[in-house]
Amino acid sequence: MVLTLYKIDASPPVRAVFMTIEALNIPGVDYVNVNLLEREHLKDDFVKINPQHTVPTLKDDDFVLWDSHAIAGYLVAKYGADDSLYPNDPKRRALVDQRLHFDTGILFPSLRGTVEPLFFWGEKSPRPENLEKIEKAYGFTESFLTSPWLVGGEVTLADICCVATISSMNEVLPIDGNKYPNLVGWLERCEKEIFYKKGNESGLLQFRQLLKSKLQ
Ligand SMILES: N[C@@H](CCC(=O)N[C@@H](CS)C(=O)NCC(=O)O)C(=O)O
């Protein structure tokens, strides 16, 4: 097998895949940098691989897949020693899927909508209406956190994918522990995990530095 991941470290969905790779201990992945700031994702070579020109994109020999959630589920199915990260039990699987779709539909768009004008359009501060969307997303996540992890008592892909986004949102709008104690507690639990330290920290630092360089 030759696994290749097209990536940029600052990207939250890329970091979700990094964390999945760490959690599964998959060795020998080839990494190819795609610099979005230099518009490398729009070059013919990459668009031929992924017409939607997003990172992360995975190649497993000649099988190509994009979208971090789809990639994470595929990696567990193909390389996981068991199903703990993406349970086969129908109800647990459904709850993980709900959180993954929540990341795709609510969390990530609120983050992307806030930082895109800063990173790519020359705006110097986040728009208040976008920060409101992040705040609302924090509120939803707080209400889901009735157990230590997003789905019950064990880490799943729901935690891995959502923490990639939420740790980045926290850089844009720090999470208020008085309003969102469950969310802060969960983030702190995630930060202690080896997969987070190895798969998220360094890219999150790059995200922080990029954000800082764009803010007035
Ligand atoms: N839902 C996708 C989102 C991927 C995404 O939007 N990635 C951004 C970087 S954070 C990207 O590739 N942007 C370039 C583009 O959309 O052309 C996933 O989870 O992989």
Coordinates of C-alpha atoms and ligand atoms in Angstrom, one line a residue:
M1 CA 0.0 0.0 0.0
V2 CA 1.1 3.6 -0.7
L3 CA -0.9 6.1 1.3
T4 CA -0.5 9.7 0.2
L5 CA -2.1 12.7 1.9
Y6 CA -2.4 16.0 0.2
K7 CA -2.4 18.6 3.0
I8 CA -1.6 21.9 4.5
D9 CA -0.9 21.7 8.2
A10 CA -2.9 24.8 9.3
S11 CA -6.1 23.3 7.8
P12 CA -8.5 21.9 10.5
P13 CA -9.9 19.1 8.3
V14 CA -6.3 18.1 7.4
R15 CA -5.5 18.0 11.1
A16 CA -8.5 15.8 11.7
V17 CA -6.9 13.2 9.3
F18 CA -3.5 13.7 10.9
M19 CA -5.1 12.9 14.3
T20 CA -6.9 9.8 12.9
I21 CA -3.6 8.6 11.4
E22 CA -2.0 9.0 14.9
A23 CA -4.9 7.4 16.7
L24 CA -4.6 4.4 14.4
N25 CA -0.8 4.3 14.3
I26 CA -0.7 4.0 10.5
P27 CA 3.0 4.1 9.5
G28 CA 4.7 5.3 6.4
V29 CA 2.2 7.9 5.0
D30 CA 3.6 10.2 2.3
Y31 CA 2.6 13.8 2.7
V32 CA 2.4 16.3 -0.1
N33 CA 2.0 19.9 0.7
V34 CA -0.6 21.9 -1.2
N35 CA -0.1 25.6 -0.4
L36 CA -3.6 27.2 -0.6
L37 CA -2.2 30.7 0.0
E38 CA -0.1 30.2 -3.2
R39 CA -3.3 28.8 -4.9
E40 CA -1.5 25.4 -5.5
H41 CA -4.8 23.6 -5.0
L42 CA -6.1 25.2 -8.3
K43 CA -3.3 23.9 -10.4
D44 CA -4.2 21.3 -13.1
D45 CA -2.2 18.5 -11.4
F46 CA -4.2 18.7 -8.2
V47 CA -7.6 19.4 -9.8
K48 CA -7.1 16.2 -11.8
I49 CA -6.8 14.3 -8.6
N50 CA -9.6 16.2 -6.8
P51 CA -11.9 18.3 -9.0
Q52 CA -13.3 19.9 -5.8
H53 CA -9.7 21.1 -5.1
T54 CA -9.9 20.7 -1.3
V55 CA -7.5 19.3 1.2
P56 CA -7.3 16.8 2.8
T57 CA -7.3 14.5 -0.2
L58 CA -6.1 10.9 0.3
K59 CA -4.6 8.5 -2.3
D60 CA -4.4 4.8 -1.3
D61 CA -2.6 3.3 -4.2
D62 CA -5.0 4.4 -7.0
F63 CA -8.0 4.9 -4.8
V64 CA -8.7 8.7 -4.3
L65 CA -10.9 10.1 -1.5
W66 CA -11.6 13.6 -0.2
D67 CA -13.4 15.1 2.7
S68 CA -11.8 14.6 6.1
H69 CA -14.9 12.8 7.6
A70 CA -15.0 10.3 4.7
I71 CA -11.2 9.8 4.9
A72 CA -11.3 9.2 8.6
G73 CA -14.1 6.6 8.3
Y74 CA -12.2 4.9 5.5
L75 CA -9.0 4.8 7.5
V76 CA -10.7 3.2 10.5
A77 CA -12.4 0.6 8.3
K78 CA -9.3 -0.3 6.4
Y79 CA -6.5 0.2 9.0
G80 CA -8.2 0.1 12.4
A81 CA -7.5 -2.8 14.8
D82 CA -11.2 -2.5 16.0
D83 CA -14.2 -0.3 15.5
S84 CA -13.9 1.8 18.6
L85 CA -13.2 5.1 16.8
Y86 CA -16.2 4.5 14.4
P87 CA -18.5 2.0 16.1
N88 CA -20.3 -0.6 14.1
D89 CA -23.2 -0.6 16.6
P90 CA -26.0 1.2 14.6
K91 CA -27.0 3.7 17.3
R92 CA -23.5 4.7 18.2
R93 CA -22.5 4.9 14.6
A94 CA -25.6 7.1 13.9
L95 CA -24.6 9.4 16.8
V96 CA -21.0 9.7 15.5
D97 CA -22.3 10.4 12.0
Q98 CA -24.7 13.1 13.4
R99 CA -21.7 14.8 15.0
L100 CA -19.6 14.5 11.8
H101 CA -22.4 16.0 9.8
F102 CA -22.7 18.7 12.5
D103 CA -19.0 19.5 11.9
T104 CA -19.5 19.6 8.1
G105 CA -22.7 21.6 8.3
I106 CA -22.4 23.9 11.3
L107 CA -18.9 24.0 12.9
F108 CA -16.6 24.2 9.9
P109 CA -18.7 26.6 7.8
S110 CA -18.8 29.0 10.8
L111 CA -15.0 28.9 11.1
R112 CA -14.4 29.0 7.3
G113 CA -16.8 31.9 6.9
T114 CA -15.0 33.8 9.6
V115 CA -11.4 33.3 8.5
E116 CA -11.7 33.2 4.7
P117 CA -12.2 37.0 4.5
L118 CA -9.1 37.4 6.7
F119 CA -6.8 34.9 5.0
F120 CA -7.8 35.5 1.4
W121 CA -9.7 38.8 1.0
G122 CA -7.6 41.2 3.0
E123 CA -10.1 41.9 5.7
K124 CA -8.4 42.9 9.0
S125 CA -10.9 41.8 11.6
P126 CA -13.6 39.2 11.9
R127 CA -17.1 40.2 11.0
P128 CA -19.4 40.3 14.0
E129 CA -22.1 38.3 12.3
N130 CA -19.6 35.5 11.7
L131 CA -18.5 35.5 15.3
E132 CA -22.1 35.1 16.3
K133 CA -22.3 32.0 14.2
I134 CA -19.2 30.6 16.1
E135 CA -20.9 31.5 19.4
K136 CA -24.0 29.7 18.4
A137 CA -22.0 26.6 17.3
Y138 CA -20.3 26.6 20.8
G139 CA -23.8 26.6 22.4
F140 CA -25.0 23.6 20.3
T141 CA -21.8 21.7 21.1
E142 CA -22.1 22.5 24.8
S143 CA -25.6 20.9 24.8
F144 CA -24.3 17.7 23.1
L145 CA -21.6 17.2 25.8
T146 CA -23.6 15.2 28.3
S147 CA -20.8 12.6 28.6
P148 CA -17.0 12.9 28.6
W149 CA -16.7 12.5 24.9
L150 CA -19.1 13.6 22.1
V151 CA -20.5 10.1 21.9
G152 CA -20.4 8.4 25.3
G153 CA -17.4 7.3 27.3
E154 CA -14.9 6.6 24.5
V155 CA -13.1 8.8 22.0
T156 CA -14.6 8.5 18.5
L157 CA -14.1 10.2 15.2
A158 CA -16.7 12.7 16.3
D159 CA -14.2 14.0 18.9
I160 CA -11.3 13.9 16.5
C161 CA -13.1 15.8 13.7
C162 CA -14.9 18.3 15.9
V163 CA -11.8 19.1 18.0
A164 CA -9.8 20.0 14.8
T165 CA -12.4 22.6 14.1
I166 CA -13.2 23.8 17.6
S167 CA -9.6 24.2 18.7
S168 CA -9.2 26.5 15.7
M169 CA -12.5 28.4 16.5
N170 CA -11.0 28.9 20.0
E171 CA -8.2 30.8 18.4
V172 CA -10.6 33.2 16.7
L173 CA -13.1 33.5 19.5
P174 CA -11.8 32.1 22.8
I175 CA -14.4 29.8 24.5
D176 CA -15.9 31.3 27.6
G177 CA -15.6 28.6 30.3
N178 CA -18.4 30.3 32.3
K179 CA -20.9 29.9 29.5
Y180 CA -19.6 26.6 28.1
P181 CA -18.0 24.6 30.9
N182 CA -18.7 21.2 29.2
L183 CA -17.0 22.4 26.1
V184 CA -13.9 23.7 27.9
G185 CA -13.7 20.5 29.9
W186 CA -13.9 18.4 26.7
L187 CA -11.3 20.5 24.9
E188 CA -8.9 20.1 27.8
R189 CA -9.5 16.3 27.7
C190 CA -8.8 16.2 24.0
E191 CA -5.6 18.3 24.5
K192 CA -4.2 15.6 26.8
E193 CA -4.6 12.8 24.2
I194 CA -1.5 11.7 22.3
F195 CA -3.3 11.8 18.9
Y196 CA -4.1 15.5 19.6
K197 CA -0.5 16.4 20.7
K198 CA 1.0 14.6 17.6
G199 CA -1.7 15.4 15.1
N200 CA -3.1 18.8 16.0
E201 CA -0.7 21.0 17.9
S202 CA 1.8 22.0 15.3
G203 CA -0.8 22.7 12.6
L204 CA -2.9 24.7 15.1
L205 CA 0.2 26.8 15.9
Q206 CA 0.6 27.5 12.2
F207 CA -3.1 28.4 12.1
R208 CA -2.6 30.8 15.1
Q209 CA 0.4 32.4 13.5
L210 CA -1.4 32.9 10.2
L211 CA -4.4 34.4 11.9
K212 CA -2.2 36.7 13.9
S213 CA -0.4 37.9 10.8
K214 CA -3.7 38.8 9.1
L215 CA -5.4 40.6 12.1
Q216 CA -4.9 44.3 12.6
Ligands
LIG1 N1 -15.7 19.2 4.3 C1 -14.3 19.3 3.8 C2 -13.8 20.7 3.8 C3 -12.4 20.8 3.2 C4 -12.0 22.2 3.0 O1 -12.8 23.1 2.7 N2 -10.6 22.4 3.0 C5 -10.1 23.8 2.8 C6 -8.9 24.0 3.6 S1 -9.3 24.1 5.3 C7 -9.8 23.8 1.3 O2 -9.3 22.9 0.7 N3 -10.0 25.0 0.6 C8 -9.7 25.2 -0.7 C9 -10.9 25.2 -1.6 O3 -12.1 25.0 -1.1 O4 -10.8 25.5 -2.8 C10 -13.4 18.3 4.6 O5 -13.8 18.0 5.8 O6 -12.4 17.8 4.1

